[in-house]
């Protein structure tokens, strides 16, 4: 029974990948926090595929201790898209769930901003595919910021609404991670799942909106988490396919350390900018990457675990779908109400991050 390290797979890419310490030996530079008030997030919808891949299934196929992955990551199961489903399908279903819960439709929107790093194809964009299927009249913008993709999309949509360029924006985050993972890689395959979530952004009261947010990137750490083959830099070759270079690569230990640091630092940044204390926040929703990342950060910040929303055990890391799926479930449980102070934080490949304190 194998108990291999789940959080690193550097040996799959020996030559092109710089060592982790060399790649990210400096601290992530963080732009100053900004404020975006007079906007509000309305409703939330989600979609996760029907197919459940639990740890016992992975134990039978990959041969690792199913209890061990729970201790290392907190994940009990994840969802995988059916063979006929792509990211656009997941996003469309999440939008339809949002429509059903709010009573609004695509006709009530004039902008779509979609975050994903697993598009249906290089072009046309997944955003345009979703726009067409929903019948939304307006621009469709696609944002690629990996697991921070929803936060990038959310702030982008809110800026359009604040500027008066959109009356109501549909924001979707979704990814089909199972299509970019090496199914034989015990170190990354169990960590990720597929799913999508959606919200509306529209004008709000002067008291509503983003009291402070931090959007940032550190491309110096890009080699820590990447899909090397498949773009214009390196079109896929038979050799690349044989070596698995068209699959996701992650230097898990280095990404883990960075994620804990950026989660801690940016939560402190936005709280300081908003002149709030950790105790003032009603609910914290962090990107559902790994329960050890989340717990490490909140323990440093002395945030009670009762104030932190987690659904990682059910879905794994759904990348851009992570935060909106969690928002839908937190709203359904009544943990967010009008006037609630909520911290949202996404972080991922790029390296990218987006953290905000929101007054609902």
Short mmCIF file of C-alpha atoms in Angstrom, two decimals:
data_model
loop_
_atom_site.label_atom_id
_atom_site.label_comp_id
_atom_site.label_asym_id
_atom_site.label_seq_id
_atom_site.Cartn_x
_atom_site.Cartn_y
_atom_site.Cartn_z
CA UNK A 1 0.00 0.00 0.00
CA UNK A 2 1.67 3.23 -1.15
CA UNK A 3 1.97 6.37 0.96
CA UNK A 4 3.91 8.67 -1.32
CA UNK A 5 4.20 12.44 -0.89
CA UNK A 6 1.07 13.96 -2.40
CA UNK A 7 2.36 17.47 -2.62
CA UNK A 8 5.21 17.27 -5.06
CA UNK A 9 5.87 15.80 -8.47
CA UNK A 10 9.02 17.55 -9.60
CA UNK A 11 10.58 14.36 -10.94
CA UNK A 12 8.17 14.29 -13.88
CA UNK A 13 9.85 17.38 -15.38
CA UNK A 14 13.55 17.08 -14.58
CA UNK A 15 15.25 19.34 -17.12
CA UNK A 16 13.08 22.38 -17.94
CA UNK A 17 11.92 23.08 -14.40
CA UNK A 18 14.07 25.31 -12.20
CA UNK A 19 14.46 24.18 -8.60
CA UNK A 20 11.72 25.46 -6.33
CA UNK A 21 14.05 27.47 -4.09
CA UNK A 22 15.52 29.22 -7.10
CA UNK A 23 12.14 29.89 -8.68
CA UNK A 24 10.53 31.51 -5.69
CA UNK A 25 13.23 32.57 -3.27
CA UNK A 26 11.84 36.11 -3.02
CA UNK A 27 8.64 37.30 -1.35
CA UNK A 28 5.62 37.90 -3.56
CA UNK A 29 5.35 41.63 -4.37
CA UNK A 30 1.90 42.87 -3.39
CA UNK A 31 0.22 45.90 -4.94
CA UNK A 32 -1.58 48.23 -2.56
CA UNK A 33 -5.15 47.40 -1.61
CA UNK A 34 -8.02 49.22 -3.27
CA UNK A 35 -11.68 49.87 -2.50
CA UNK A 36 -14.72 49.29 -4.71
CA UNK A 37 -17.99 50.24 -3.02
CA UNK A 38 -21.54 50.74 -4.28
CA UNK A 39 -21.75 47.24 -5.77
CA UNK A 40 -23.24 44.05 -4.41
CA UNK A 41 -23.07 40.33 -5.00
CA UNK A 42 -26.51 38.86 -5.57
CA UNK A 43 -27.26 35.16 -5.19
CA UNK A 44 -25.10 32.20 -6.05
CA UNK A 45 -25.53 29.05 -8.09
CA UNK A 46 -23.39 25.98 -8.53
CA UNK A 47 -23.00 22.84 -10.55
CA UNK A 48 -20.89 19.78 -9.83
CA UNK A 49 -20.93 16.70 -12.07
CA UNK A 50 -22.80 13.59 -10.97
CA UNK A 51 -19.80 11.27 -11.03
CA UNK A 52 -18.31 10.94 -7.54
CA UNK A 53 -14.70 9.77 -7.28
CA UNK A 54 -14.11 8.87 -3.65
CA UNK A 55 -10.88 7.90 -1.97
CA UNK A 56 -11.77 4.22 -1.99
CA UNK A 57 -12.03 4.38 -5.78
CA UNK A 58 -8.57 5.95 -6.00
CA UNK A 59 -7.22 3.40 -3.55
CA UNK A 60 -8.42 0.58 -5.81
CA UNK A 61 -6.96 2.23 -8.91
CA UNK A 62 -3.77 3.89 -7.65
CA UNK A 63 -3.05 1.84 -4.57
CA UNK A 64 -2.62 4.48 -1.85
CA UNK A 65 -4.09 4.52 1.66
CA UNK A 66 -7.44 6.28 1.32
CA UNK A 67 -7.33 7.48 4.95
CA UNK A 68 -3.93 9.04 4.40
CA UNK A 69 -5.16 11.46 1.76
CA UNK A 70 -7.79 12.70 4.22
CA UNK A 71 -5.09 13.46 6.78
CA UNK A 72 -2.91 15.17 4.17
CA UNK A 73 -5.56 17.20 2.34
CA UNK A 74 -8.98 16.86 4.00
CA UNK A 75 -10.51 15.51 0.77
CA UNK A 76 -12.95 12.60 0.95
CA UNK A 77 -14.26 12.74 -2.60
CA UNK A 78 -14.31 14.84 -5.75
CA UNK A 79 -16.50 15.13 -8.86
CA UNK A 80 -15.40 14.37 -12.40
CA UNK A 81 -17.16 15.53 -15.54
CA UNK A 82 -18.75 12.94 -17.79
CA UNK A 83 -17.00 12.25 -21.11
CA UNK A 84 -19.46 14.45 -23.01
CA UNK A 85 -19.05 17.42 -20.65
CA UNK A 86 -16.63 20.33 -20.98
CA UNK A 87 -16.06 23.46 -18.90
CA UNK A 88 -18.76 25.39 -20.77
CA UNK A 89 -21.32 22.74 -19.80
CA UNK A 90 -20.47 23.09 -16.13
CA UNK A 91 -20.63 26.89 -16.34
CA UNK A 92 -23.98 26.90 -18.14
CA UNK A 93 -25.49 24.65 -15.48
CA UNK A 94 -24.11 26.84 -12.67
CA UNK A 95 -25.67 29.90 -14.33
CA UNK A 96 -29.01 28.14 -14.70
CA UNK A 97 -28.92 27.23 -11.02
CA UNK A 98 -28.28 30.90 -10.22
CA UNK A 99 -31.20 31.93 -12.44
CA UNK A 100 -33.51 29.46 -10.68
CA UNK A 101 -32.52 30.72 -7.23
CA UNK A 102 -32.80 34.44 -8.00
CA UNK A 103 -35.65 34.53 -10.51
CA UNK A 104 -33.41 36.42 -12.93
CA UNK A 105 -32.38 35.26 -16.39
CA UNK A 106 -29.72 35.97 -18.98
CA UNK A 107 -31.99 38.71 -20.32
CA UNK A 108 -31.45 40.57 -17.05
CA UNK A 109 -27.65 40.66 -17.62
CA UNK A 110 -25.56 42.70 -20.00
CA UNK A 111 -22.09 41.34 -19.25
CA UNK A 112 -20.49 37.95 -18.69
CA UNK A 113 -17.09 37.57 -17.04
CA UNK A 114 -15.90 33.97 -16.80
CA UNK A 115 -12.83 32.67 -15.03
CA UNK A 116 -11.28 29.38 -16.11
CA UNK A 117 -7.93 27.84 -16.97
CA UNK A 118 -9.41 24.72 -18.54
CA UNK A 119 -11.27 26.20 -21.53
CA UNK A 120 -13.19 24.03 -23.97
CA UNK A 121 -10.63 24.95 -26.63
CA UNK A 122 -8.11 27.65 -27.45
CA UNK A 123 -10.76 29.64 -29.31
CA UNK A 124 -13.52 30.59 -29.41
CA UNK A 125 -13.44 31.41 -25.74
CA UNK A 126 -15.48 29.41 -23.29
CA UNK A 127 -17.07 32.71 -22.27
CA UNK A 128 -18.46 33.16 -25.80
CA UNK A 129 -19.72 29.58 -25.87
CA UNK A 130 -21.53 30.14 -22.56
CA UNK A 131 -22.87 33.52 -23.68
CA UNK A 132 -24.38 31.96 -26.78
CA UNK A 133 -25.95 29.04 -24.95
CA UNK A 134 -27.49 31.28 -22.31
CA UNK A 135 -28.70 33.86 -24.83
CA UNK A 136 -26.99 36.73 -22.99
CA UNK A 137 -26.74 39.96 -25.00
CA UNK A 138 -23.48 41.71 -24.22
CA UNK A 139 -19.74 41.20 -24.10
CA UNK A 140 -18.30 37.91 -22.86
CA UNK A 141 -14.92 38.28 -21.18
CA UNK A 142 -12.72 35.35 -20.23
CA UNK A 143 -10.16 35.63 -17.46
CA UNK A 144 -7.37 33.13 -16.86
CA UNK A 145 -5.92 33.31 -13.37
CA UNK A 146 -6.19 29.62 -12.43
CA UNK A 147 -7.48 29.15 -8.89
CA UNK A 148 -7.71 32.92 -8.44
CA UNK A 149 -9.81 33.14 -11.63
CA UNK A 150 -13.13 33.75 -9.90
CA UNK A 151 -11.73 36.59 -7.80
CA UNK A 152 -10.22 38.21 -10.89
CA UNK A 153 -13.54 37.83 -12.71
CA UNK A 154 -15.51 39.15 -9.74
CA UNK A 155 -13.43 42.31 -9.36
CA UNK A 156 -13.46 42.89 -13.13
CA UNK A 157 -17.25 42.64 -13.26
CA UNK A 158 -17.64 44.87 -10.20
CA UNK A 159 -15.46 47.53 -11.84
CA UNK A 160 -17.68 47.49 -14.94
CA UNK A 161 -20.79 47.87 -12.77
CA UNK A 162 -19.25 50.65 -10.67
CA UNK A 163 -18.23 52.53 -13.82
CA UNK A 164 -21.78 52.34 -15.15
CA UNK A 165 -20.72 50.12 -18.04
CA UNK A 166 -22.90 47.24 -16.87
CA UNK A 167 -26.25 47.19 -15.08
CA UNK A 168 -25.93 43.60 -13.97
CA UNK A 169 -23.03 41.26 -14.64
CA UNK A 170 -23.00 37.49 -14.56
CA UNK A 171 -19.77 36.15 -13.04
CA UNK A 172 -18.85 32.47 -13.40
CA UNK A 173 -15.87 30.47 -12.24
CA UNK A 174 -15.46 26.91 -13.44
CA UNK A 175 -12.88 24.29 -14.30
CA UNK A 176 -12.70 20.72 -15.57
CA UNK A 177 -9.46 19.80 -13.85
CA UNK A 178 -9.81 16.09 -14.51
CA UNK A 179 -8.92 16.72 -18.16
CA UNK A 180 -5.50 18.24 -17.44
CA UNK A 181 -4.34 15.85 -14.73
CA UNK A 182 -2.21 12.78 -15.26
CA UNK A 183 -4.57 9.97 -14.18
CA UNK A 184 -1.58 7.87 -13.09
CA UNK A 185 0.00 10.61 -10.96
CA UNK A 186 -0.72 9.84 -7.32
CA UNK A 187 0.69 13.21 -6.26
CA UNK A 188 -1.74 15.55 -8.05
CA UNK A 189 -4.62 13.48 -9.37
CA UNK A 190 -6.38 13.04 -5.99
CA UNK A 191 -6.28 16.76 -5.18
CA UNK A 192 -8.56 18.18 -7.86
CA UNK A 193 -12.18 17.97 -8.94
CA UNK A 194 -14.51 19.55 -11.48
CA UNK A 195 -17.21 22.15 -10.85
CA UNK A 196 -18.50 25.66 -11.47
CA UNK A 197 -20.24 28.44 -9.57
CA UNK A 198 -21.94 31.70 -10.55
CA UNK A 199 -23.07 34.99 -8.99
CA UNK A 200 -24.55 38.29 -10.12
CA UNK A 201 -22.93 41.66 -9.50
CA UNK A 202 -25.11 44.78 -9.66
CA UNK A 203 -25.24 48.29 -8.19
CA UNK A 204 -25.64 48.37 -4.42
CA UNK A 205 -25.87 50.87 -1.62
CA UNK A 206 -22.87 53.05 -0.76
CA UNK A 207 -22.21 50.76 2.23
CA UNK A 208 -22.08 47.60 0.14
CA UNK A 209 -19.17 46.26 -1.83
CA UNK A 210 -15.46 45.65 -1.49
CA UNK A 211 -14.19 47.51 1.55
CA UNK A 212 -10.71 46.47 0.46
CA UNK A 213 -9.29 44.05 -2.06
CA UNK A 214 -5.88 42.85 -3.14
CA UNK A 215 -5.34 41.54 -6.65
CA UNK A 216 -1.83 40.55 -7.54
CA UNK A 217 0.50 38.34 -9.50
CA UNK A 218 4.05 37.08 -9.27
CA UNK A 219 5.10 35.58 -12.58
CA UNK A 220 8.50 34.73 -11.13
CA UNK A 221 6.79 31.73 -9.52
CA UNK A 222 5.07 30.62 -12.71
CA UNK A 223 7.19 27.46 -13.18
CA UNK A 224 5.93 26.12 -9.84
CA UNK A 225 2.51 25.33 -11.30
CA UNK A 226 2.09 25.01 -15.04
CA UNK A 227 0.98 23.01 -18.06
CA UNK A 228 4.09 23.16 -20.19
CA UNK A 229 2.94 21.71 -23.52
CA UNK A 230 -0.09 22.79 -25.52
CA UNK A 231 0.39 26.49 -26.24
CA UNK A 232 2.23 28.59 -28.80
CA UNK A 233 5.49 28.32 -26.87
CA UNK A 234 5.47 24.54 -27.01
CA UNK A 235 2.89 22.95 -29.31
CA UNK A 236 2.33 19.33 -28.26
CA UNK A 237 4.52 16.70 -29.90
CA UNK A 238 4.33 12.90 -29.68
CA UNK A 239 7.30 13.04 -27.31
CA UNK A 240 5.55 15.58 -25.07
CA UNK A 241 2.46 13.40 -24.94
CA UNK A 242 4.55 10.34 -24.12
CA UNK A 243 6.30 12.24 -21.31
CA UNK A 244 3.07 13.71 -19.94
CA UNK A 245 4.07 17.33 -20.50
CA UNK A 246 0.51 18.16 -21.61
CA UNK A 247 -0.61 17.45 -18.03
CA UNK A 248 -0.45 19.78 -15.07
CA UNK A 249 2.88 20.09 -13.29
CA UNK A 250 2.97 21.24 -9.66
CA UNK A 251 5.87 21.60 -7.29
CA UNK A 252 3.55 20.88 -4.40
CA UNK A 253 5.82 21.70 -1.45
CA UNK A 254 6.81 25.09 -2.85
CA UNK A 255 3.22 25.92 -3.81
CA UNK A 256 2.06 24.88 -0.34
CA UNK A 257 4.51 27.24 1.38
CA UNK A 258 3.63 30.11 -0.94
CA UNK A 259 -0.12 29.55 -0.55
CA UNK A 260 0.00 29.67 3.25
CA UNK A 261 2.07 32.85 3.12
CA UNK A 262 -0.05 34.66 0.54
CA UNK A 263 -3.29 33.70 2.28
CA UNK A 264 -2.01 35.04 5.62
CA UNK A 265 -0.46 38.17 4.18
CA UNK A 266 -3.33 39.25 1.93
CA UNK A 267 -5.99 38.66 4.57
CA UNK A 268 -3.98 40.91 6.88
CA UNK A 269 -3.55 43.44 4.06
CA UNK A 270 -7.26 43.80 3.29
CA UNK A 271 -8.28 43.88 6.95
CA UNK A 272 -5.74 46.60 7.67
CA UNK A 273 -6.88 48.61 4.64
CA UNK A 274 -10.51 48.28 5.75
CA UNK A 275 -9.57 49.13 9.35
CA UNK A 276 -10.99 45.85 10.62
CA UNK A 277 -9.82 43.12 12.97
CA UNK A 278 -10.01 39.41 12.25
CA UNK A 279 -12.77 39.19 14.88
CA UNK A 280 -14.96 41.66 12.92
CA UNK A 281 -15.42 39.21 10.03
CA UNK A 282 -18.51 37.00 10.01
CA UNK A 283 -17.21 34.39 7.57
CA UNK A 284 -13.96 33.52 5.81
CA UNK A 285 -14.07 31.65 2.49
CA UNK A 286 -10.66 30.65 1.19
CA UNK A 287 -9.94 28.79 -2.03
CA UNK A 288 -10.50 25.12 -1.27
CA UNK A 289 -7.07 23.81 -2.21
CA UNK A 290 -5.98 21.85 0.83
CA UNK A 291 -7.32 21.89 4.39
CA UNK A 292 -3.75 22.06 5.71
CA UNK A 293 -3.15 25.31 3.80
CA UNK A 294 -6.33 26.85 5.16
CA UNK A 295 -5.79 25.69 8.74
CA UNK A 296 -2.15 26.77 8.76
CA UNK A 297 -3.08 30.29 7.66
CA UNK A 298 -6.04 30.79 9.98
CA UNK A 299 -4.10 29.42 12.94
CA UNK A 300 -1.37 32.00 12.34
CA UNK A 301 -4.05 34.70 12.20
CA UNK A 302 -5.87 33.32 15.26
CA UNK A 303 -9.13 32.99 13.35
CA UNK A 304 -11.60 30.55 14.96
CA UNK A 305 -12.23 27.59 12.70
CA UNK A 306 -15.95 28.05 13.31
CA UNK A 307 -15.74 31.23 11.19
CA UNK A 308 -14.14 29.47 8.22
CA UNK A 309 -16.31 27.82 5.58
CA UNK A 310 -15.01 24.58 4.10
CA UNK A 311 -16.51 22.11 1.64
CA UNK A 312 -13.19 20.71 0.44
CA UNK A 313 -14.03 17.23 1.66
CA UNK A 314 -16.83 16.91 -0.92
CA UNK A 315 -15.29 18.44 -4.02
CA UNK A 316 -11.51 18.73 -3.73
CA UNK A 317 -9.84 21.65 -5.49
CA UNK A 318 -12.22 22.90 -8.20
CA UNK A 319 -9.92 25.84 -9.09
CA UNK A 320 -12.01 28.79 -10.34
CA UNK A 321 -15.17 27.00 -9.24
CA UNK A 322 -14.00 26.77 -5.64
CA UNK A 323 -15.11 30.09 -4.14
CA UNK A 324 -18.48 30.48 -5.92
CA UNK A 325 -19.44 26.89 -5.06
CA UNK A 326 -18.60 27.62 -1.42
CA UNK A 327 -20.57 30.89 -1.60
CA UNK A 328 -23.65 29.03 -2.83
CA UNK A 329 -23.48 26.58 0.04
CA UNK A 330 -22.74 29.24 2.66
CA UNK A 331 -25.75 31.28 1.49
CA UNK A 332 -27.95 28.16 1.53
CA UNK A 333 -26.90 27.50 5.12
CA UNK A 334 -27.75 31.08 6.13
CA UNK A 335 -24.17 31.92 7.06
CA UNK A 336 -24.18 35.06 4.90
CA UNK A 337 -26.86 37.74 5.20
CA UNK A 338 -27.24 41.35 4.12
CA UNK A 339 -24.67 43.38 6.01
CA UNK A 340 -22.38 40.40 6.69
CA UNK A 341 -18.65 40.97 6.46
CA UNK A 342 -17.08 38.21 4.38
CA UNK A 343 -13.45 37.62 3.40
CA UNK A 344 -12.92 35.82 0.08
CA UNK A 345 -9.47 34.67 -1.00
CA UNK A 346 -8.27 32.81 -4.09
CA UNK A 347 -4.69 31.90 -5.00
CA UNK A 348 -3.11 29.79 -7.70
CA UNK A 349 -0.98 29.41 -10.81
CA UNK A 350 0.58 32.48 -12.31
CA UNK A 351 1.29 32.94 -9.47
CA UNK A 352 -1.91 34.90 -8.84
CA UNK A 353 -4.07 35.88 -5.91
CA UNK A 354 -7.22 37.82 -5.13
CA UNK A 355 -8.39 38.56 -1.59
CA UNK A 356 -11.25 40.85 -0.60
CA UNK A 357 -13.29 41.85 2.40
CA UNK A 358 -16.88 42.31 1.25
CA UNK A 359 -19.85 43.88 2.97
CA UNK A 360 -22.84 41.90 1.71
#
